[in-house]
GROMACS .gro file of C-alpha atoms in nm:
model
  401
    1MET     CA    1  -8.573   6.179   0.770
    2CYS     CA    2  -8.890   6.240   0.973
    3ASN     CA    3  -8.978   6.568   0.797
    4ALA     CA    4  -8.899   6.420   0.457
    5THR     CA    5  -9.139   6.131   0.519
    6LEU     CA    6  -9.429   6.315   0.687
    7GLY     CA    7  -9.410   6.613   0.449
    8SER     CA    8  -9.514   6.407   0.147
    9PRO     CA    9  -9.901   6.465   0.184
   10TYR     CA   10  -9.854   6.842   0.168
   11ARG     CA   11  -9.643   6.822  -0.146
   12LYS     CA   12  -9.887   6.580  -0.309
   13CYS     CA   13 -10.178   6.816  -0.233
   14ARG     CA   14 -10.008   7.115  -0.390
   15ALA     CA   15  -9.913   6.899  -0.690
   16VAL     CA   16 -10.281   6.804  -0.740
   17PHE     CA   17 -10.399   7.172  -0.727
   18ALA     CA   18 -10.120   7.276  -0.965
   19GLU     CA   19 -10.223   7.004  -1.211
   20ALA     CA   20 -10.592   7.110  -1.183
   21ARG     CA   21 -10.499   7.474  -1.253
   22ALA     CA   22 -10.301   7.369  -1.560
   23ASP     CA   23 -10.590   7.155  -1.695
   24CYS     CA   24 -10.835   7.434  -1.633
   25SER     CA   25 -10.624   7.687  -1.818
   26GLY     CA   26 -10.589   7.449  -2.107
   27LEU     CA   27 -10.963   7.389  -2.136
   28LEU     CA   28 -11.095   7.745  -2.089
   29GLY     CA   29 -10.840   7.925  -2.298
   30GLU     CA   30 -10.949   8.293  -2.300
   31LEU     CA   31 -11.159   8.233  -1.992
   32ASP     CA   32 -10.868   8.104  -1.779
   33PHE     CA   33 -10.934   8.380  -1.523
   34LEU     CA   34 -11.212   8.160  -1.397
   35CYS     CA   35 -10.940   7.916  -1.282
   36ASP     CA   36 -10.840   8.150  -1.002
   37ILE     CA   37 -11.113   7.980  -0.801
   38VAL     CA   38 -10.876   7.679  -0.773
   39ASP     CA   39 -10.610   7.897  -0.612
   40ALA     CA   40 -10.863   8.000  -0.352
   41PHE     CA   41 -10.878   7.641  -0.222
   42LEU     CA   42 -10.495   7.598  -0.219
   43PRO     CA   43 -10.455   7.697   0.152
   44LEU     CA   44 -10.650   7.383   0.239
   45CYS     CA   45 -10.326   7.186   0.175
   46SER     CA   46 -10.177   7.343   0.487
   47LEU     CA   47 -10.398   7.110   0.688
   48ALA     CA   48 -10.183   6.822   0.560
   49ARG     CA   49  -9.874   6.969   0.734
   50ALA     CA   50 -10.014   6.887   1.072
   51GLY     CA   51  -9.813   6.560   1.067
   52GLU     CA   52  -9.486   6.753   1.067
   53LEU     CA   53  -9.554   6.849   1.426
   54PHE     CA   54  -9.475   6.490   1.528
   55CYS     CA   55  -9.112   6.542   1.408
   56ILE     CA   56  -9.053   6.839   1.635
   57ILE     CA   57  -9.098   6.641   1.958
   58PRO     CA   58  -8.838   6.368   1.878
   59SER     CA   59  -8.585   6.628   1.762
   60TYR     CA   60  -8.626   6.815   2.089
   61ILE     CA   61  -8.587   6.497   2.290
   62ALA     CA   62  -8.277   6.401   2.087
   63SER     CA   63  -8.106   6.734   2.142
   64HIS     CA   64  -8.187   6.718   2.513
   65LEU     CA   65  -8.045   6.367   2.546
   66LYS     CA   66  -7.734   6.466   2.354
   67LYS     CA   67  -7.676   6.755   2.585
   68ARG     CA   68  -7.748   6.565   2.908
   69LEU     CA   69  -7.612   6.212   2.836
   70ALA     CA   70  -7.335   6.246   2.574
   71ALA     CA   71  -7.091   6.433   2.795
   72PRO     CA   72  -7.117   6.187   3.091
   73ALA     CA   73  -7.079   5.891   2.852
   74VAL     CA   74  -6.767   6.037   2.690
   75ALA     CA   75  -6.625   6.115   3.032
   76ALA     CA   76  -6.685   5.755   3.141
   77PHE     CA   77  -6.503   5.622   2.834
   78ASP     CA   78  -6.215   5.861   2.898
   79ARG     CA   79  -6.183   5.731   3.251
   80MET     CA   80  -6.180   5.373   3.119
   81LYS     CA   81  -5.914   5.471   2.868
   82ARG     CA   82  -5.697   5.617   3.140
   83GLN     CA   83  -5.705   5.279   3.312
   84PHE     CA   84  -5.477   5.150   3.033
   85ASP     CA   85  -5.230   5.438   3.052
   86PHE     CA   86  -4.924   5.344   3.259
   87ASN     CA   87  -4.560   5.436   3.309
   88LEU     CA   88  -4.301   5.156   3.292
   89SER     CA   89  -3.970   5.206   3.469
   90ALA     CA   90  -3.702   4.935   3.457
   91THR     CA   91  -3.387   4.911   3.663
   92VAL     CA   92  -3.137   4.656   3.530
   93THR     CA   93  -2.803   4.567   3.689
   94PHE     CA   94  -2.571   4.368   3.460
   95ASP     CA   95  -2.292   4.156   3.603
   96LEU     CA   96  -2.192   3.940   3.308
   97ASP     CA   97  -1.866   3.751   3.255
   98THR     CA   98  -1.836   3.625   2.898
   99ASN     CA   99  -1.575   3.412   2.728
  100SER     CA  100  -1.548   3.447   2.352
  101SER     CA  101  -1.561   3.095   2.216
  102ARG     CA  102  -1.709   2.913   1.918
  103SER     CA  103  -1.949   2.628   1.924
  104LEU     CA  104  -1.874   2.289   1.772
  105GLN     CA  105  -2.130   2.352   1.502
  106GLN     CA  106  -1.957   2.673   1.394
  107VAL     CA  107  -1.618   2.499   1.387
  108ALA     CA  108  -1.763   2.218   1.174
  109GLN     CA  109  -1.915   2.470   0.932
  110ASP     CA  110  -1.580   2.652   0.899
  111ILE     CA  111  -1.402   2.323   0.827
  112MET     CA  112  -1.657   2.234   0.560
  113GLU     CA  113  -1.619   2.577   0.398
  114GLU     CA  114  -1.239   2.539   0.385
  115VAL     CA  115  -1.263   2.189   0.238
  116SER     CA  116  -1.516   2.308  -0.020
  117SER     CA  117  -1.288   2.596  -0.118
  118GLU     CA  118  -0.997   2.354  -0.166
  119LEU     CA  119  -1.204   2.113  -0.374
  120HIS     CA  120  -1.337   2.404  -0.579
  121VAL     CA  121  -0.985   2.459  -0.709
  122PHE     CA  122  -0.966   2.099  -0.834
  123GLN     CA  123  -1.305   2.135  -1.000
  124LYS     CA  124  -1.181   2.442  -1.185
  125LEU     CA  125  -0.871   2.252  -1.295
  126SER     CA  126  -1.068   1.960  -1.441
  127ASP     CA  127  -1.110   2.121  -1.784
  128PRO     CA  128  -0.743   2.228  -1.818
  129LEU     CA  129  -0.637   1.877  -1.714
  130THR     CA  130  -0.855   1.732  -1.990
  131TYR     CA  131  -0.687   1.950  -2.249
  132GLY     CA  132  -0.353   1.864  -2.093
  133GLY     CA  133  -0.427   1.495  -2.150
  134LEU     CA  134  -0.489   1.563  -2.517
  135VAL     CA  135  -0.159   1.752  -2.538
  136LEU     CA  136   0.024   1.461  -2.374
  137LEU     CA  137  -0.135   1.221  -2.621
  138ALA     CA  138  -0.017   1.436  -2.910
  139TRP     CA  139   0.329   1.455  -2.752
  140SER     CA  140   0.343   1.074  -2.729
  141PHE     CA  141   0.254   1.049  -3.097
  142LEU     CA  142   0.530   1.294  -3.188
  143ARG     CA  143   0.781   1.096  -2.982
  144ALA     CA  144   0.682   0.778  -3.168
  145VAL     CA  145   0.729   0.955  -3.501
  146ARG     CA  146   1.069   1.085  -3.387
  147TYR     CA  147   1.178   0.738  -3.276
  148ARG     CA  148   1.082   0.587  -3.613
  149ARG     CA  149   1.269   0.860  -3.795
  150ARG     CA  150   1.587   0.805  -3.597
  151TYR     CA  151   1.546   0.428  -3.630
  152LEU     CA  152   1.548   0.459  -4.009
  153ARG     CA  153   1.830   0.715  -4.030
  154GLU     CA  154   2.077   0.623  -3.754
  155LEU     CA  155   2.224   0.272  -3.742
  156ASP     CA  156   2.356   0.306  -3.388
  157PHE     CA  157   2.032   0.447  -3.241
  158ASP     CA  158   1.889   0.207  -2.978
  159ASN     CA  159   2.094  -0.075  -3.133
  160VAL     CA  160   2.206  -0.278  -2.831
  161TYR     CA  161   1.989  -0.593  -2.855
  162ILE     CA  162   2.123  -0.944  -2.925
  163SER     CA  163   1.811  -1.081  -3.090
  164ALA     CA  164   1.739  -1.422  -3.244
  165GLN     CA  165   1.796  -1.273  -3.588
  166PHE     CA  166   2.138  -1.154  -3.469
  167LYS     CA  167   2.227  -1.509  -3.361
  168GLU     CA  168   2.116  -1.650  -3.696
  169LEU     CA  169   2.331  -1.397  -3.882
  170ASN     CA  170   2.630  -1.472  -3.660
  171GLN     CA  171   2.587  -1.846  -3.721
  172GLN     CA  172   2.571  -1.792  -4.098
  173VAL     CA  173   2.889  -1.583  -4.091
  174THR     CA  174   3.064  -1.837  -3.871
  175SER     CA  175   2.964  -2.120  -4.105
  176GLY     CA  176   3.123  -1.926  -4.393
  177GLY     CA  177   3.452  -1.899  -4.207
  178GLY     CA  178   3.400  -1.560  -4.047
  179ALA     CA  179   3.472  -1.458  -3.689
  180SER     CA  180   3.204  -1.519  -3.427
  181VAL     CA  181   3.099  -1.259  -3.172
  182LEU     CA  182   2.906  -1.502  -2.952
  183PRO     CA  183   2.919  -1.556  -2.666
  184ILE     CA  184   2.972  -1.198  -2.557
  185THR     CA  185   3.188  -1.114  -2.260
  186ARG     CA  186   3.060  -1.005  -1.920
  187ARG     CA  187   3.175  -0.652  -1.989
  188GLU     CA  188   2.984  -0.647  -2.317
  189ALA     CA  189   2.680  -0.800  -2.147
  190LYS     CA  190   2.641  -0.476  -1.950
  191THR     CA  191   2.585  -0.289  -2.277
  192TYR     CA  192   2.434  -0.544  -2.514
  193ILE     CA  193   2.134  -0.738  -2.388
  194ARG     CA  194   1.874  -0.979  -2.516
  195PRO     CA  195   1.528  -0.829  -2.590
  196LEU     CA  196   1.358  -1.053  -2.332
  197SER     CA  197   1.628  -1.016  -2.068
  198CYS     CA  198   1.543  -0.878  -1.725
  199HIS     CA  199   1.867  -0.684  -1.725
  200LEU     CA  200   1.824  -0.312  -1.798
  201THR     CA  201   2.062  -0.084  -1.974
  202SER     CA  202   2.176   0.241  -1.817
  203GLY     CA  203   1.929   0.444  -2.026
  204GLU     CA  204   1.641   0.215  -1.934
  205ARG     CA  205   1.733   0.234  -1.566
  206ARG     CA  206   1.728   0.615  -1.577
  207ALA     CA  207   1.386   0.616  -1.747
  208VAL     CA  208   1.244   0.370  -1.493
  209LEU     CA  209   1.384   0.572  -1.203
  210ARG     CA  210   1.228   0.895  -1.331
  211GLY     CA  211   0.889   0.727  -1.377
  212VAL     CA  212   0.894   0.565  -1.032
  213VAL     CA  213   0.986   0.895  -0.862
  214SER     CA  214   0.703   1.076  -1.042
  215VAL     CA  215   0.447   0.809  -0.949
  216LEU     CA  216   0.563   0.802  -0.587
  217ARG     CA  217   0.522   1.179  -0.568
  218HIS     CA  218   0.164   1.155  -0.690
  219LEU     CA  219   0.106   0.855  -0.465
  220VAL     CA  220   0.211   1.053  -0.158
  221MET     CA  221  -0.006   1.348  -0.263
  222GLY     CA  222  -0.310   1.124  -0.323
  223GLY     CA  223  -0.254   0.945   0.006
  224LEU     CA  224  -0.245   1.277   0.191
  225LEU     CA  225  -0.570   1.389   0.027
  226VAL     CA  226  -0.744   1.062   0.114
  227ALA     CA  227  -0.612   1.080   0.471
  228LEU     CA  228  -0.733   1.441   0.497
  229ASP     CA  229  -1.075   1.336   0.369
  230PHE     CA  230  -1.106   1.063   0.632
  231LEU     CA  231  -0.972   1.300   0.901
  232VAL     CA  232  -1.238   1.560   0.820
  233PHE     CA  233  -1.505   1.289   0.825
  234TRP     CA  234  -1.379   1.167   1.163
  235MET     CA  235  -1.389   1.521   1.306
  236LEU     CA  236  -1.741   1.583   1.174
  237ASP     CA  237  -1.852   1.246   1.305
  238GLN     CA  238  -1.716   1.336   1.650
  239VAL     CA  239  -1.902   1.667   1.634
  240HIS     CA  240  -2.218   1.482   1.531
  241HIS     CA  241  -2.174   1.241   1.821
  242GLN     CA  242  -2.115   1.520   2.075
  243VAL     CA  243  -2.420   1.724   1.976
  244LYS     CA  244  -2.643   1.424   1.918
  245GLY     CA  245  -2.847   1.529   2.220
  246ASP     CA  246  -3.016   1.867   2.252
  247VAL     CA  247  -2.781   2.134   2.386
  248VAL     CA  248  -2.974   2.354   2.628
  249ALA     CA  249  -2.869   2.666   2.814
  250ARG     CA  250  -3.012   2.917   3.057
  251ALA     CA  251  -3.028   3.290   3.010
  252PRO     CA  252  -2.711   3.449   3.155
  253VAL     CA  253  -2.909   3.755   3.272
  254THR     CA  254  -3.256   3.759   3.429
  255VAL     CA  255  -3.466   4.074   3.422
  256ALA     CA  256  -3.708   4.137   3.710
  257VAL     CA  257  -4.016   4.348   3.625
  258GLN     CA  258  -4.252   4.471   3.898
  259VAL     CA  259  -4.599   4.610   3.823
  260ASN     CA  260  -4.751   4.851   4.076
  261GLY     CA  261  -5.110   4.969   4.085
  262SER     CA  262  -5.460   4.825   4.092
  263GLY     CA  263  -5.723   4.768   3.832
  264TYR     CA  264  -5.786   4.548   3.535
  265ALA     CA  265  -5.485   4.675   3.339
  266SER     CA  266  -5.252   4.609   3.630
  267ASP     CA  267  -5.376   4.253   3.658
  268ILE     CA  268  -5.323   4.202   3.283
  269PHE     CA  269  -4.964   4.327   3.297
  270ARG     CA  270  -4.890   4.115   3.604
  271ASP     CA  271  -4.994   3.806   3.407
  272VAL     CA  272  -4.771   3.910   3.114
  273VAL     CA  273  -4.471   3.963   3.345
  274ALA     CA  274  -4.532   3.626   3.512
  275SER     CA  275  -4.527   3.454   3.172
  276PHE     CA  276  -4.204   3.632   3.081
  277ASN     CA  277  -4.041   3.518   3.406
  278VAL     CA  278  -4.132   3.157   3.326
  279LEU     CA  279  -3.970   3.186   2.982
  280GLN     CA  280  -3.643   3.343   3.096
  281ARG     CA  281  -3.599   3.102   3.385
  282GLY     CA  282  -3.654   2.797   3.167
  283ASN     CA  283  -3.403   2.612   2.948
  284VAL     CA  284  -3.332   2.738   2.596
  285THR     CA  285  -3.238   2.484   2.327
  286VAL     CA  286  -2.917   2.606   2.162
  287VAL     CA  287  -2.850   2.313   1.924
  288SER     CA  288  -3.140   2.088   1.833
  289ARG     CA  289  -3.123   1.743   1.680
  290LYS     CA  290  -3.370   1.859   1.417
  291CYS     CA  291  -3.110   2.099   1.273
  292LEU     CA  292  -2.817   1.855   1.298
  293MET     CA  293  -2.670   1.732   0.968
  294GLU     CA  294  -2.521   1.385   0.949
  295PRO     CA  295  -2.176   1.377   0.783
  296SER     CA  296  -2.138   1.154   0.480
  297GLU     CA  297  -1.865   0.891   0.482
  298PRO     CA  298  -1.594   0.922   0.213
  299ASP     CA  299  -1.660   0.717  -0.097
  300ARG     CA  300  -1.454   0.402  -0.056
  301ASP     CA  301  -1.503   0.305  -0.420
  302THR     CA  302  -1.340   0.631  -0.528
  303CYS     CA  303  -1.046   0.569  -0.294
  304PHE     CA  304  -1.012   0.215  -0.430
  305THR     CA  305  -1.020   0.346  -0.787
  306LEU     CA  306  -0.756   0.607  -0.704
  307GLY     CA  307  -0.533   0.345  -0.543
  308PHE     CA  308  -0.579   0.111  -0.838
  309LEU     CA  309  -0.484   0.383  -1.087
  310LEU     CA  310  -0.176   0.482  -0.886
  311GLY     CA  311  -0.073   0.117  -0.853
  312LEU     CA  312  -0.122   0.069  -1.225
  313ALA     CA  313   0.090   0.378  -1.293
  314LEU     CA  314   0.363   0.241  -1.064
  315LEU     CA  315   0.353  -0.093  -1.247
  316VAL     CA  316   0.377   0.083  -1.583
  317SER     CA  317   0.673   0.287  -1.456
  318LEU     CA  318   0.853  -0.025  -1.333
  319THR     CA  319   0.794  -0.204  -1.661
  320GLY     CA  320   0.851   0.109  -1.870
  321GLY     CA  321   1.201  -0.003  -1.964
  322PHE     CA  322   1.066  -0.329  -2.102
  323MET     CA  323   0.779  -0.150  -2.278
  324GLN     CA  324   1.025   0.077  -2.457
  325ARG     CA  325   1.174  -0.230  -2.623
  326CYS     CA  326   0.843  -0.281  -2.798
  327ARG     CA  327   0.913   0.026  -3.009
  328ARG     CA  328   1.212  -0.149  -3.170
  329LEU     CA  329   1.009  -0.466  -3.221
  330VAL     CA  330   0.735  -0.273  -3.402
  331CYS     CA  331   0.983  -0.089  -3.621
  332ALA     CA  332   1.168  -0.414  -3.695
  333ALA     CA  333   0.842  -0.581  -3.797
  334TYR     CA  334   0.754  -0.301  -4.039
  335HIS     CA  335   1.110  -0.246  -4.169
  336PRO     CA  336   1.288  -0.587  -4.187
  337GLU     CA  337   1.551  -0.468  -4.439
  338ARG     CA  338   1.654  -0.183  -4.211
  339GLU     CA  339   1.665  -0.420  -3.914
  340LEU     CA  340   1.903  -0.650  -4.103
  341GLU     CA  341   2.132  -0.355  -4.173
  342ARG     CA  342   2.125  -0.258  -3.807
  343ILE     CA  343   2.213  -0.614  -3.701
  344GLN     CA  344   2.508  -0.623  -3.939
  345PHE     CA  345   2.621  -0.285  -3.808
  346LEU     CA  346   2.594  -0.406  -3.447
  347ARG     CA  347   2.795  -0.722  -3.521
  348GLN     CA  348   3.067  -0.525  -3.693
  349LYS     CA  349   3.067  -0.272  -3.408
  350ILE     CA  350   3.126  -0.547  -3.151
  351LEU     CA  351   3.410  -0.690  -3.363
  352ASP     CA  352   3.570  -0.348  -3.398
  353GLN     CA  353   3.550  -0.288  -3.024
  354ARG     CA  354   3.712  -0.626  -2.957
  355THR     CA  355   3.988  -0.556  -3.208
  356THR     CA  356   4.057  -0.223  -3.045
  357VAL     CA  357   4.070  -0.382  -2.700
  358TRP     CA  358   4.289  -0.668  -2.832
  359ARG     CA  359   4.542  -0.426  -2.973
  360ALA     CA  360   4.545  -0.221  -2.655
  361LEU     CA  361   4.604  -0.532  -2.443
  362ARG     CA  362   4.879  -0.657  -2.674
  363ARG     CA  363   5.059  -0.327  -2.648
  364SER     CA  364   5.016  -0.340  -2.273
  365ALA     CA  365   5.148  -0.697  -2.261
  366ALA     CA  366   5.444  -0.603  -2.481
  367ARG     CA  367   5.543  -0.332  -2.235
  368SER     CA  368   5.509  -0.563  -1.933
  369PRO     CA  369   5.823  -0.717  -1.765
  370GLY     CA  370   5.723  -1.068  -1.881
  371GLY     CA  371   5.730  -0.961  -2.244
  372GLY     CA  372   6.082  -0.816  -2.201
  373GLY     CA  373   6.211  -1.150  -2.060
  374GLY     CA  374   6.088  -1.332  -2.370
  375GLY     CA  375   6.323  -1.126  -2.585
  376GLY     CA  376   6.643  -1.244  -2.397
  377GLY     CA  377   6.937  -1.461  -2.517
  378GLY     CA  378   6.918  -1.751  -2.761
  379GLY     CA  379   6.952  -2.010  -2.490
  380GLY     CA  380   6.640  -1.890  -2.335
  381GLY     CA  381   6.444  -1.886  -2.658
  382GLY     CA  382   6.230  -2.177  -2.560
  383GLY     CA  383   6.156  -2.016  -2.231
  384GLY     CA  384   6.075  -1.698  -2.410
  385GLY     CA  385   5.832  -1.882  -2.632
  386GLY     CA  386   5.670  -2.033  -2.329
  387GLY     CA  387   5.642  -1.691  -2.178
  388GLY     CA  388   5.478  -1.566  -2.495
  389GLY     CA  389   5.225  -1.849  -2.480
  390GLY     CA  390   5.147  -1.762  -2.118
  391GLY     CA  391   5.097  -1.398  -2.216
  392GLY     CA  392   4.858  -1.504  -2.493
  393SER     CA  393   4.648  -1.713  -2.252
  394ARG     CA  394   4.629  -1.426  -2.008
  395LEU     CA  395   4.528  -1.194  -2.290
  396GLN     CA  396   4.250  -1.432  -2.393
  397THR     CA  397   4.132  -1.448  -2.032
  398LEU     CA  398   4.118  -1.067  -2.013
  399LEU     CA  399   3.921  -1.051  -2.335
  400LEU     CA  400   3.667  -1.304  -2.212
  401ARG     CA  401   3.610  -1.094  -1.905
   0.00000   0.00000   0.00000
């Protein structure tokens, strides 16, 4: 840099003489040999290089300083660097007795994962249950169509009801001199009932029993699920209550580190080791209240809705036998002519059953010892007639039963 700066006057001087020589040659033309006089004064530019001598002295001083001072300075830095080189030897003796156990937080998380996996199954089944409801609705419609078809084709199908129309028909027949079927006997009352009677037929009792058993099964299952939900909430609430305060613990193993030596680096490492000893001898927070999740209470409205639906299903099952009678009422309202035929068939059926029973009882009475006494000698004819009258009264009593 020094030679480049101080060497500029010399280069400028030579540039001026070179320019003068070129101008001279251009002006003189054939006489350009006279321009050699300019070259004679060119050595005068060497006087301008005297300034370059001032760059030699600094370069000499710089090389001397580099030789005399650089090596001691590098050696000093190397010695300082070696102050930070150290060997660390650690001797650790472990005497640790551990017991494999799980914290309350881990147990609570496992319980929540199991409950979530169980509920995930019900969530997957929600769509199939929806389609199942549609299938059940279609099945109910088909059953209604089947009932109507049998109602119109079979006179004895679900024809056990002594309705008001039946009583009117019986009264009309009785007024015309026909036999009356009312009142019915106690034995017939077990089969033939009034539409608004609380008494159930055997078929209605079986249907009600099946419905009640099905609802009770679902009621027990729903009750167990609700009880399990509240049990899980109670367990999580107990866990939340137990770990409501910060759970702290100490390190089971303490490591002792000793630093030997003197110097700045030794003092630095002694301070680091002292800080580490303070940390490992202090308390460590295992479970913090900041990370604690509060369990949510089961939705009581959902439980109430579930109980209401199950209770409603139980009520429908208990009254299912009475609801089934509505099918006949609807069909009778839409098909009055067919209902009249069914009533006439039912009345004739009851009369035929009574006639059959009457004949059977008469044959039984004829074979009884009392009937044989009535057929004795002529002197006892009156007594025999009295015996026959007593047999007829007993027969009427049996029929009324």
